[in-house]
Coordinates of C-alpha atoms in Angstrom, one line a residue:
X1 CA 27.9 0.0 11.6
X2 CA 27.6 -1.9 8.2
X3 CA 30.6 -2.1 6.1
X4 CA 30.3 -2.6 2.7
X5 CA 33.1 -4.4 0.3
X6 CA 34.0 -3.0 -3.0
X7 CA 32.0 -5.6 -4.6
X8 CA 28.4 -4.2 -2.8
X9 CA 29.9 -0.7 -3.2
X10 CA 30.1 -1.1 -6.9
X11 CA 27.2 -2.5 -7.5
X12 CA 25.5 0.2 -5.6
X13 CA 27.6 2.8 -7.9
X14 CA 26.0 0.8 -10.7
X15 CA 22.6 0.8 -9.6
X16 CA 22.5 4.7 -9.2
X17 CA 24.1 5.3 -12.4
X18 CA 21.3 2.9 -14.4
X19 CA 18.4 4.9 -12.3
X20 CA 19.8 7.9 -13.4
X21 CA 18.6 7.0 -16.9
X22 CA 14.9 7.7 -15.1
X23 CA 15.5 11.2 -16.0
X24 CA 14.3 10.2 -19.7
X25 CA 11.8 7.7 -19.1
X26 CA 9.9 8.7 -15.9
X27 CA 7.4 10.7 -17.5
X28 CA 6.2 8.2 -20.3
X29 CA 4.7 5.9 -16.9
X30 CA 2.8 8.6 -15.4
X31 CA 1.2 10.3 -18.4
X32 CA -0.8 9.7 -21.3
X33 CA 1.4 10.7 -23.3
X34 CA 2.3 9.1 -27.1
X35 CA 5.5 7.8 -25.8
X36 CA 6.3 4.2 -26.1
X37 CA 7.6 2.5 -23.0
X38 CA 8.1 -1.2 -21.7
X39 CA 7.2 -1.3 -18.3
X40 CA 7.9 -4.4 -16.1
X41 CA 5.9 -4.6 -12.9
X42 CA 7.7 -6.9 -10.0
X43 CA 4.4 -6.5 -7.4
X44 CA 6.8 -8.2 -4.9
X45 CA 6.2 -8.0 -1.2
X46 CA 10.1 -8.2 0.3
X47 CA 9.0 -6.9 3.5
X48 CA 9.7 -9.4 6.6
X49 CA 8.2 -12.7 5.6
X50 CA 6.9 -12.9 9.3
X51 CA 5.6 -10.0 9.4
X52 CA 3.8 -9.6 6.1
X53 CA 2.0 -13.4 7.4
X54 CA -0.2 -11.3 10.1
X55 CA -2.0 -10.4 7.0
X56 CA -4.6 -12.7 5.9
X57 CA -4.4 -13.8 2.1
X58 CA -0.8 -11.7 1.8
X59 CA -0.4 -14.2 -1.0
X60 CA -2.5 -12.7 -3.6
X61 CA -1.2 -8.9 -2.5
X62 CA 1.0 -9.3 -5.6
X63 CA -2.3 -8.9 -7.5
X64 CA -2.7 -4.8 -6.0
X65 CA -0.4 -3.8 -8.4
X66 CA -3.1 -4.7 -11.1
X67 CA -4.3 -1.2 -11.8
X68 CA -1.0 -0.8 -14.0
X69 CA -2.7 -3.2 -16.6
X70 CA -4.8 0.3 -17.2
X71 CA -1.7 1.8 -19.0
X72 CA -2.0 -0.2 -21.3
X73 CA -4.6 2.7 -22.4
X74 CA -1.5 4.5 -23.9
X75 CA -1.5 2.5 -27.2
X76 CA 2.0 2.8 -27.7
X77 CA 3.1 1.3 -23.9
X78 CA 3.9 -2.7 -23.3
X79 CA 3.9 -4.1 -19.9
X80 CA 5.1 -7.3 -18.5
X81 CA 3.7 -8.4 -15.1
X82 CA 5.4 -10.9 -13.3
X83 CA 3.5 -13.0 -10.5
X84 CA 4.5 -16.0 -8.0
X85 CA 1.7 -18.2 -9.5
X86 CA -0.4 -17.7 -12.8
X87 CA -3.5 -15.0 -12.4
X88 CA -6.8 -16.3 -12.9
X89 CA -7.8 -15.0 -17.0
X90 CA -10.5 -13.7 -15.9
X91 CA -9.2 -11.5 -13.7
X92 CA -7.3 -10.2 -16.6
X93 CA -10.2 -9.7 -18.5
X94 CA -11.5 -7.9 -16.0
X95 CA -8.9 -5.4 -16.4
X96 CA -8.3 -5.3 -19.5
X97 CA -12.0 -4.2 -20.4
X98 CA -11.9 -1.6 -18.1
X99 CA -10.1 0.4 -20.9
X100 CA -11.9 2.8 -22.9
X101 CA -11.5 3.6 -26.7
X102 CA -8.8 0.2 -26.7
X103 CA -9.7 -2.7 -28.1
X104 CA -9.4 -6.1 -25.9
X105 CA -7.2 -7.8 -28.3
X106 CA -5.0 -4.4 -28.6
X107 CA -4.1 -3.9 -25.1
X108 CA -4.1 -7.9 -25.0
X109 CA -1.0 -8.1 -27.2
X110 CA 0.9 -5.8 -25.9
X111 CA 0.8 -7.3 -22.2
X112 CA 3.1 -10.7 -21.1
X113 CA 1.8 -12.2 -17.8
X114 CA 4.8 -14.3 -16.5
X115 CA 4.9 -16.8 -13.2
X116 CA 7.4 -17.7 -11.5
X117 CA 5.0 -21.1 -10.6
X118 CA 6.4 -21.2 -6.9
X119 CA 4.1 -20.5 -4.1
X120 CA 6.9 -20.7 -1.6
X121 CA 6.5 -17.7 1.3
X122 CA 9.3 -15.9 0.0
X123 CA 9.8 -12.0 -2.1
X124 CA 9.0 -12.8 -5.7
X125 CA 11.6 -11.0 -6.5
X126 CA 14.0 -13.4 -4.8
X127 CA 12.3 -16.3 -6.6
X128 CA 12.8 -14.0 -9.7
X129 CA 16.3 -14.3 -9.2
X130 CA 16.7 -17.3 -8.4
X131 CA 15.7 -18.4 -12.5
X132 CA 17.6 -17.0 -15.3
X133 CA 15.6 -18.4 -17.9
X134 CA 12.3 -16.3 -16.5
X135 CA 14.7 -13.2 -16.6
X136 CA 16.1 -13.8 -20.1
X137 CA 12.5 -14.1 -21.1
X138 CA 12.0 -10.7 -19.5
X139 CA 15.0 -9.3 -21.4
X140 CA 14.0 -10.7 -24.4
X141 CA 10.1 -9.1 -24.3
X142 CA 12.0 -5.2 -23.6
X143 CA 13.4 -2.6 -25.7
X144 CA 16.1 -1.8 -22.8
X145 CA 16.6 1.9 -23.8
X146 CA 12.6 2.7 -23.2
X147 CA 11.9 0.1 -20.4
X148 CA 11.8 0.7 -16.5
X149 CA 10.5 -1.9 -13.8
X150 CA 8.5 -0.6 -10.9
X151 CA 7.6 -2.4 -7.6
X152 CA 5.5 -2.5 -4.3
X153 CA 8.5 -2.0 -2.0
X154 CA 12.5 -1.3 -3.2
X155 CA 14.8 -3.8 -1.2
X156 CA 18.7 -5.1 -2.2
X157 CA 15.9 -8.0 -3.7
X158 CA 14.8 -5.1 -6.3
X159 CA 17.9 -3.8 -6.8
X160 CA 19.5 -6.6 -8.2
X161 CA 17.1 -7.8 -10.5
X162 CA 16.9 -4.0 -11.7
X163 CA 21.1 -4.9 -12.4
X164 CA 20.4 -8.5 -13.6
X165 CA 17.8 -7.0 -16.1
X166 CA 20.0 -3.7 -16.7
X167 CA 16.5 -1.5 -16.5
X168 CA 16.0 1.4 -14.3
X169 CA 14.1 0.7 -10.8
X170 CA 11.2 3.4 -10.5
X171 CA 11.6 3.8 -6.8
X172 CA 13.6 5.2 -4.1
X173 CA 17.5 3.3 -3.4
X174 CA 17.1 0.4 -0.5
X175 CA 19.7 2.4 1.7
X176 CA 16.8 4.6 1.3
X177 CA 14.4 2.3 2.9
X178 CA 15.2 3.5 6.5
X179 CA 13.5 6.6 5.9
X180 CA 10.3 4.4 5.6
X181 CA 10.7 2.7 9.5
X182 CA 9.0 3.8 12.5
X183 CA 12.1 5.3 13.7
X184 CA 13.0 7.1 10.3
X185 CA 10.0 8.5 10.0
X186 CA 10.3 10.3 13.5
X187 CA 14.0 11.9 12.5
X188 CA 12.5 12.8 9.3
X189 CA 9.6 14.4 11.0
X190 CA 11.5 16.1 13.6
X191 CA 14.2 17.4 10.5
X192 CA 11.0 18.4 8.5
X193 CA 9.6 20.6 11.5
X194 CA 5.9 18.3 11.1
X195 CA 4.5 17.7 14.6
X196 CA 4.7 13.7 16.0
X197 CA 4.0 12.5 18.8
X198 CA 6.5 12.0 21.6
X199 CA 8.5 9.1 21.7
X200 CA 11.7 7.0 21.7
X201 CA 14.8 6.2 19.8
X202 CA 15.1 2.7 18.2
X203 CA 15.3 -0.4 21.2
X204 CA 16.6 -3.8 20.4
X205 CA 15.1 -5.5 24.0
X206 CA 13.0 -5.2 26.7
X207 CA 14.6 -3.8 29.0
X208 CA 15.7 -0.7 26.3
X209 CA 12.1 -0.4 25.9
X210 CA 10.7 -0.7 29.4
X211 CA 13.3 2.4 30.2
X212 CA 12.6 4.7 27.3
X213 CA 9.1 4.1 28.1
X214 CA 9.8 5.2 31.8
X215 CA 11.7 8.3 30.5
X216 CA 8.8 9.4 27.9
X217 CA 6.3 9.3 31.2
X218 CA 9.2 11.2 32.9
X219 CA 8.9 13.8 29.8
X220 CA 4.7 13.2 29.7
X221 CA 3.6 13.2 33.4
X222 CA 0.1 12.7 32.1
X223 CA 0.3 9.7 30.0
X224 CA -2.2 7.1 30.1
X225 CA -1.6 4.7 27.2
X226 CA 2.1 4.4 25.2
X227 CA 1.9 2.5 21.6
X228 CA 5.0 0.1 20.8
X229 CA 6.0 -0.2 17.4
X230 CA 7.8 -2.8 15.7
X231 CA 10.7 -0.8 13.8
X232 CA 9.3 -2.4 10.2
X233 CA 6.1 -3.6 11.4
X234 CA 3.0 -2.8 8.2
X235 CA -0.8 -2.2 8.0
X236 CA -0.5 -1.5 12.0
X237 CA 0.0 -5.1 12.3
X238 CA 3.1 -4.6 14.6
X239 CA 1.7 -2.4 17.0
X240 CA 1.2 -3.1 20.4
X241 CA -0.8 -1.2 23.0
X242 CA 0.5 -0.5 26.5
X243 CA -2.1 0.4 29.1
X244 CA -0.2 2.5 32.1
X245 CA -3.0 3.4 33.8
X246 CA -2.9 0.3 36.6
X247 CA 0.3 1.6 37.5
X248 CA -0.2 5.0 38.4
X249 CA 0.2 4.6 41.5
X250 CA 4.0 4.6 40.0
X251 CA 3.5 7.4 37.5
X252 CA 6.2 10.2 37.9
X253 CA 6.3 12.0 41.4
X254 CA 5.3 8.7 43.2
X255 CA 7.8 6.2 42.4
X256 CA 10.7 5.9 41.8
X257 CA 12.8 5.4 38.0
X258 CA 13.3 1.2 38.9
X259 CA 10.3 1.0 40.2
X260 CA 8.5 2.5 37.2
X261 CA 10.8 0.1 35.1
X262 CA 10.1 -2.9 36.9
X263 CA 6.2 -2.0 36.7
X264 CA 6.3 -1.3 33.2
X265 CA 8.3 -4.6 32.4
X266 CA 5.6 -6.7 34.0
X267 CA 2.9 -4.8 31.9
X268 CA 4.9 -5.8 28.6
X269 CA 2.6 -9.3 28.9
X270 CA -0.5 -7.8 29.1
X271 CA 0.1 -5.4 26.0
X272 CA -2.9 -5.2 23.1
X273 CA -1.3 -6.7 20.2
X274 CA -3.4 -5.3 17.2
X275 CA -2.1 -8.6 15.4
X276 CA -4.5 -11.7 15.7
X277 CA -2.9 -14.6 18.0
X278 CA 0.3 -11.9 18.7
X279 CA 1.7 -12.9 22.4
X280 CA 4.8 -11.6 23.8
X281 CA 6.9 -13.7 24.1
X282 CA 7.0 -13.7 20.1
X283 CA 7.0 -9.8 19.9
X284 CA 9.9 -9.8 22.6
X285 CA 11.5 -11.9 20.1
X286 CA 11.0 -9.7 16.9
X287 CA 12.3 -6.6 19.0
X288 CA 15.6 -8.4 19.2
X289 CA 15.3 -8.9 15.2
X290 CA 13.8 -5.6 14.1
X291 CA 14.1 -3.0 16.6
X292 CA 10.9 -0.8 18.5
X293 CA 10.0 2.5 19.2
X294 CA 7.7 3.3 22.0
X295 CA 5.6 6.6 21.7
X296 CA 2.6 8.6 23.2
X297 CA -0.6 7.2 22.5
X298 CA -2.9 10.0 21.0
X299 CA -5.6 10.1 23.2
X300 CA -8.9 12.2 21.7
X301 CA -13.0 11.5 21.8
X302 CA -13.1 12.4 18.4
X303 CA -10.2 10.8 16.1
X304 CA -9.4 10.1 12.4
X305 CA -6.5 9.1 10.9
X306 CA -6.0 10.6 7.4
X307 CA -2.9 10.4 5.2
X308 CA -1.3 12.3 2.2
X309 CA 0.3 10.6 -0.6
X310 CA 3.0 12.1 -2.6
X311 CA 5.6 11.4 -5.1
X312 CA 9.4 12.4 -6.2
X313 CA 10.1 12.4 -9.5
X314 CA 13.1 11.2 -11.2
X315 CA 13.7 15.5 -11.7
X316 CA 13.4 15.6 -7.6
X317 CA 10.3 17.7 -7.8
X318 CA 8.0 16.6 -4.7
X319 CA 4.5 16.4 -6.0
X320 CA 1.4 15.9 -3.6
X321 CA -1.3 13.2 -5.6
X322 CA -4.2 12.9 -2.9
X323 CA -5.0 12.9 0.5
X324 CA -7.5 10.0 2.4
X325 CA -9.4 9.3 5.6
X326 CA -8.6 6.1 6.5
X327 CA -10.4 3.7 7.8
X328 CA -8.9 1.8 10.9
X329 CA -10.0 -1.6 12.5
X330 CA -8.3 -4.1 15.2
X331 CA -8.3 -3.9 18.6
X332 CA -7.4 -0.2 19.0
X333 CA -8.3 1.2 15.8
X334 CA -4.7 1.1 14.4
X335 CA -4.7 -1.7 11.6
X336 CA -5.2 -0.3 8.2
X337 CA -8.7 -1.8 6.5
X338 CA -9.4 0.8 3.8
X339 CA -10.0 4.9 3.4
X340 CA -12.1 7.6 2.0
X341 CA -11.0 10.1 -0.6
X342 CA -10.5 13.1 -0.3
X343 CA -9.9 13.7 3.4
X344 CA -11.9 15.7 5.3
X345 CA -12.0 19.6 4.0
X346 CA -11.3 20.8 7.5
X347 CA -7.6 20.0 7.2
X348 CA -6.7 18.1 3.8
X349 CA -4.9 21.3 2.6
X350 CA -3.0 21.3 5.9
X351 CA -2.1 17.4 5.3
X352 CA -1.0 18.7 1.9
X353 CA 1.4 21.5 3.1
X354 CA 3.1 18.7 5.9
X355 CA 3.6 16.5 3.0
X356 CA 5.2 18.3 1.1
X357 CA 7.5 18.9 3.8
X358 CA 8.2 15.6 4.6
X359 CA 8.9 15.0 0.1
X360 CA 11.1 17.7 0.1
X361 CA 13.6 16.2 3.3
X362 CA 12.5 12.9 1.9
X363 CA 13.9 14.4 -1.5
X364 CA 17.2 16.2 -0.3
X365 CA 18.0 12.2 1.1
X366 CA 17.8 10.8 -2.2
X367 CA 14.4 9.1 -2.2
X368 CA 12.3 8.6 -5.5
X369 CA 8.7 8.0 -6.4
X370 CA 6.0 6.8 -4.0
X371 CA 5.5 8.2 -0.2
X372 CA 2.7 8.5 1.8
X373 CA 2.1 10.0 5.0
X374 CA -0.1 9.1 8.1
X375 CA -1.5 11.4 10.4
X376 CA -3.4 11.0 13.7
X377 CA -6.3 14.2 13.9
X378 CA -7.7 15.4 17.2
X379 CA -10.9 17.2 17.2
X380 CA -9.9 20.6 19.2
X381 CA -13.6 22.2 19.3
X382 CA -14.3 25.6 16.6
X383 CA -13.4 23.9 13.5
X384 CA -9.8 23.2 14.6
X385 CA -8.2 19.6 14.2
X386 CA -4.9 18.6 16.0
X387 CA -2.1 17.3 13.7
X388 CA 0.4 14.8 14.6
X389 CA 2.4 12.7 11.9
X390 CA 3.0 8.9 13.2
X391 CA 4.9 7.2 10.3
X392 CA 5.8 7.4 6.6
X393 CA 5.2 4.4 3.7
X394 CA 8.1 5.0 1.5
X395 CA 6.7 2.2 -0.8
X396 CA 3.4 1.8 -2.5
X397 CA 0.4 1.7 0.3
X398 CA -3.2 0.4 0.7
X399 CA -4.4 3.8 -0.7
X400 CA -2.0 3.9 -3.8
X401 CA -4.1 1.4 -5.7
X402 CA -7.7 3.5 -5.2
X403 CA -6.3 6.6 -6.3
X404 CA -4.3 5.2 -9.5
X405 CA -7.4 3.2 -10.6
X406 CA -9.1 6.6 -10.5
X407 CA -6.9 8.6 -12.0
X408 CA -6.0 5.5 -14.9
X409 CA -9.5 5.1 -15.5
X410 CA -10.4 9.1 -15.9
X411 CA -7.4 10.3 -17.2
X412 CA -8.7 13.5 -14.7
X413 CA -6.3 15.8 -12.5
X414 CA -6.1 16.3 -8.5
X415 CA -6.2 19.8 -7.6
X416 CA -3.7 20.8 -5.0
X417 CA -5.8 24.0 -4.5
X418 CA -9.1 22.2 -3.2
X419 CA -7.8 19.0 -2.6
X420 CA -10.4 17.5 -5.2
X421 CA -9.7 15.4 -8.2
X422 CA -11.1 16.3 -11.6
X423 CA -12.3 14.6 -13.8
X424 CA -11.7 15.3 -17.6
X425 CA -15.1 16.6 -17.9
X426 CA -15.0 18.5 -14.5
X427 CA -16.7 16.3 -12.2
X428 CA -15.4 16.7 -8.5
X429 CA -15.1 12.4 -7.8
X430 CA -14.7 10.8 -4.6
X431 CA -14.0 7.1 -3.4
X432 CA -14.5 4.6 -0.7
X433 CA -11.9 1.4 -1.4
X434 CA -11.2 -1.2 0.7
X435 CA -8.5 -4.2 1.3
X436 CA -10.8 -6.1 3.2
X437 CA -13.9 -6.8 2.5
X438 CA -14.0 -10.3 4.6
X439 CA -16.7 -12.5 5.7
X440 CA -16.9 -16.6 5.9
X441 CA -19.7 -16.3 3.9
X442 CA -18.2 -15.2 0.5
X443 CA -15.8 -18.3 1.0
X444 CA -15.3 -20.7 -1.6
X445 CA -16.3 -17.9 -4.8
X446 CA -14.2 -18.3 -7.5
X447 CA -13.4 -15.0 -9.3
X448 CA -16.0 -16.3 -12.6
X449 CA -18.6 -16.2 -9.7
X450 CA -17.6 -13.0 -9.0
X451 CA -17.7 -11.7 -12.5
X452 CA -21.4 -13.2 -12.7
X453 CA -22.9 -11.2 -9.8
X454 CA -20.9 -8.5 -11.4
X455 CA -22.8 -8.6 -14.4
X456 CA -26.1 -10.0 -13.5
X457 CA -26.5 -7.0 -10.9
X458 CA -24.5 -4.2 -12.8
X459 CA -22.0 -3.5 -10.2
X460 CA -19.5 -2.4 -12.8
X461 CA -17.3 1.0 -13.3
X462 CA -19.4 2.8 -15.9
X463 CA -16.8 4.4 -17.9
X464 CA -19.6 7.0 -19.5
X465 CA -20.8 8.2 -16.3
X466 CA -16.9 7.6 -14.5
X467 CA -18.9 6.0 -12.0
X468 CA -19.1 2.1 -10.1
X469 CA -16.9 -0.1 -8.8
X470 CA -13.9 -1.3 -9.4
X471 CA -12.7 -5.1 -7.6
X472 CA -8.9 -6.2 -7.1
X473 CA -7.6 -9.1 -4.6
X474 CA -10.0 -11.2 -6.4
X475 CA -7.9 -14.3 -5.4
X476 CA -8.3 -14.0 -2.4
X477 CA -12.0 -14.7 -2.3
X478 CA -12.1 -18.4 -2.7
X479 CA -9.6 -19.1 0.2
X480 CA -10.1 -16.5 2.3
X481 CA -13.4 -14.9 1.4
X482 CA -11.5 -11.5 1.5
X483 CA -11.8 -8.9 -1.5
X484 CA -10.7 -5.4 -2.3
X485 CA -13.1 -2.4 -4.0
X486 CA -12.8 0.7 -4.7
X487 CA -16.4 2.5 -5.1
X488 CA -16.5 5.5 -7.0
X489 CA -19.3 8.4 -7.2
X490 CA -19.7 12.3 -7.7
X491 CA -20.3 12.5 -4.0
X492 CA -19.4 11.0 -1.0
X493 CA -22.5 9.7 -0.5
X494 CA -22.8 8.1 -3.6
X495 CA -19.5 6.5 -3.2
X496 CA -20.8 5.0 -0.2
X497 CA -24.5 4.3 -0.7
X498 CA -22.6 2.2 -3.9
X499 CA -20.0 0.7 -1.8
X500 CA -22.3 -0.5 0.6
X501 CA -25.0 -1.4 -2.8
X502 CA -21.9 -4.1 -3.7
X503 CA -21.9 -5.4 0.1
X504 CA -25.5 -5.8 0.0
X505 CA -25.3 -7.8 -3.0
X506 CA -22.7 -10.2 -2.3
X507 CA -24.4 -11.3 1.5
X508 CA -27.8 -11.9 -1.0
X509 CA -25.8 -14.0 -3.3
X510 CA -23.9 -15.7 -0.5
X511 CA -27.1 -16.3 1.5
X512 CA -27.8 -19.7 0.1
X513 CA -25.7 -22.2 -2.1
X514 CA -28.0 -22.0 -5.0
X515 CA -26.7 -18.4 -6.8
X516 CA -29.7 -16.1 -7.7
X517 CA -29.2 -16.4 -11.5
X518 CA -27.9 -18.5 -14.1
X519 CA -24.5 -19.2 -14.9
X520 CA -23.0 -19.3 -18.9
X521 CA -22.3 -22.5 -19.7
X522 CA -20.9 -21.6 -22.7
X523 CA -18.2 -18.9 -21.4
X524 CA -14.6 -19.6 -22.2
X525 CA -11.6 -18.4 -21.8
X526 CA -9.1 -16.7 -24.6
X527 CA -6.2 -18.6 -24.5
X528 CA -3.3 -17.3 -22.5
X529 CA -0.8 -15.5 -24.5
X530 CA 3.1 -15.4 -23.4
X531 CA 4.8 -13.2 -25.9
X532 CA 4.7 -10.8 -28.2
X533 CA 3.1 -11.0 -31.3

């Protein structure tokens, strides 16, 4: 057990008594409304610096957060976005003109891009607080009684600068943050009543894990394949699948407890790790460091994995904003690579009624603002889908930036009745987005590239027909030819006939080193503003 001194306790008194200032300010940040409001966005992964390295090109994930730029539609809202290194101005642009009935230069001056300049593989936030000039600077830019500071995840990290900066942190306490582990999620399942699969209480070494696997095929006779879960792991990328099925000759009825545990032990090395170059003699090593679960693998011909997104707002009211199909890759079909909106009609509504069961417990422990929810869905024959719930983000996710960007750029409504979304002119609209859009080919284009095969083949959101596509993790293309889209139409199928439209075009442009069209040589760039006029 942690014990706190009465230094951390106060300052934990003193960070709940600033958030409760929320109350007054939440709304101006998720409406349109006429409000003015300083908003400063920290887009800070402080998640386990080891962990958050599985994922290629994690250093431009502080770039997902870019959709907020899109509030600067409410004329009367400033925003300051802080970043490790400076964004590309075009990128900016990009943004920027994605706003309809606001003029560039408007929306322009009331945004302050700030860096940090450090590149360094650790939380911006903590590099954030490690320079008081960059948070005077901050200070300076805000009206402190209308400003609040929201983030991708809430850590001690977040906390403090929401103290150092004396503005209210949009998101739920980090004592809260255990709710958002593999283990959490499974008490807050089983206190919710939502079904999950069977599985373990939080191990901290092998030997814990090879026995609480043992006793789950005690409990599950018929278990073929067990999932191991790294208690903080993200995206999938600490999962690890065990296959039991070579030692069945052991399974329960034939062998004995320390046999099975023996067996299982030497099986540990042979695991699936979903993570590229994962071995386990590293995994056996973040165990010690971060805990594991061990559960029932979901076994199924035909599988999906959809998820529900909700929110708590500063009020506690547990609102539902969308549900998704994901879309899984890796090894085993575990590792997050994009999703589909809405879910499927056979059982969205039901995702929507086990979300809000999981907000309101989530709720009743204190938590604020952004949760999502994924499922695993089982095909049962006559229409029927089996449910389980497998973990809870209690952070921002890889479908919170799709569904923002739609709603920011539509103004429209989700409605909890069909599980559609709206939009203002009463279109039903639907999405395919990705994170990773990866191939060696699109390496080495910079984001100007981008923006030319943009134009030249009118891949663009069209904001009179609320269709197109919107890009994001436009960084990362150069280095990592990776990129991030969200493809939006008034059907599914358009969604994806101009999702895959966008592919098609970018493996023609990439085909040869000469690019299909002509570049403009006298483009430049508006120069970079820091401050307010």
């Amino acid at each position: 057990m942690v014990t706190l001194n009465v230094s951390e306790l106060e300052q934990i008194d003193q960070f709940h008594r600033l958030q409760l200032t929320l109350c007054d300010r939440w709304k101006t940040i998720e409406l349109f409304d006429t409000g003015e409001a300083d908003i400063i966005v920290i887009p800070s992964l402080s998640i386990d610096q080891r962990e958050i390295q599985k994922v290629e090109g994690f250093e431009h994930y502080e770039e997902r957060l870019l959709f907020t730029l899109m509030r600067l539609r409410n004329p009367r809202t400033r925003l300051i976005y802080v970043t490790s290194m400076p964004l590309h101005p075009s990128i900016i642009d990009y943004y920027l003109q994605l706003l309809p009935g606001i003029p560039f230069s408007h929306a322009r001056n009331r945004l302050l891009l700030l860096s940090t300049y450090d590149s360094s593989p650790k939380p911006l936030s903590q590099k954030i607080l490690e320079r008081p000039r960059l948070r005077e600077r901050i200070r300076q830019a805000i009206r402190l009684e209308k400003s609040l500071m929201v983030c991708y995840n809430s850590t001690n990290l977040e906390a403090e600068l929401s103290l150092k900066l004396d503005v209210p942190l949009y998101a739920a306490a980090p004592e809260l943050q255990i709710w958002g582990t593999k283990s959490g999620s499974r008490q807050i399942f089983a206190e919710s009543g939502v079904p999950h699969p069977d599985g373990s209480e939080l191990v901290w070494n092998s030997q814990d894990l090879a026995i609480a696997t043992s006793d789950l095929w005690e409990r599950q006779p018929t278990l073929q394949r067990t999932v191991v879960k790294l208690n903080e792991g993200i995206s999938g990328e600490g999962n690890a699948l065990l296959d039991l099925r070579p030692i069945m000759h052991l399974a329960p009825g034939k062998g004995t407890p320390s046999e099975r545990v023996a067996a299982i032990s030497d099986r540990f090395s042979t695991m699936r790790f979903q993570a590229k170059q994962e071995n386990w003699l590293n995994f056996a090593g973040r165990i010690a460091e971060l805990g594991a679960i061990v559960e029932v693998f979901v076994e199924g011909e035909i599988k999906r994995s959809p998820s529900v997104q909700g929110r708590i707002t500063a009020t506690g009211e547990v609102e539902i904003l969308s549900t998704h199909d994901q879309i899984l890759g890796g090894p085993d079909g575990q590792i997050y690579l994009g999703c589909r909106f809405p879910a499927d009609e056979s059982y969205r509504l039901q995702l929507q009624q086990l979300g809000l069961k999981v907000g309101r417990k989530l709720a009743e422990k204190g938590a604020l603002e952004r949760f999502g929810v994924d499922f695993i869905t089982v095909d049962q024959g006559n229409g029927k889908w089996d449910i389980q719930a497998i973990e809870i983000n209690l952070r921002k996710g890889g479908t919170t930036h799709p569904f923002m960007t739609l709603k920011l750029l539509t103004n429209g409504r989700y409605d909890l009745s069909t599980g559609l979304f709206y939009s203002q002119q009463g279109r039903p609209k639907y999405y395919i987005a990705t994170d990773n859009l990866q191939k060696d080919r699109y390496r080495g284009l910079l984001p100007n590239d981008l923006m030319d095969i943009i134009a030249h083949h009118r891949l663009h959101f069209d904001s009179c027909t609320e269709t197109g596509t919107v890009f994001h993790l436009m960084g990362c293309l150069s280095q990592f030819g990776k990129l991030g889209l969200t493809s939006i139409g008034d059907s599914p199928q358009q969604a994806e006939d101009i999702y895959n439209k966008v592919v098609k075009v970018l493996d023609e442009e990439t085909r040869s080193e000469t690019p299909n069209f002509s570049l403009f040589s006298d483009y430049t760039f508006p120069v970079a503003w820091d401050g307010y006029s």
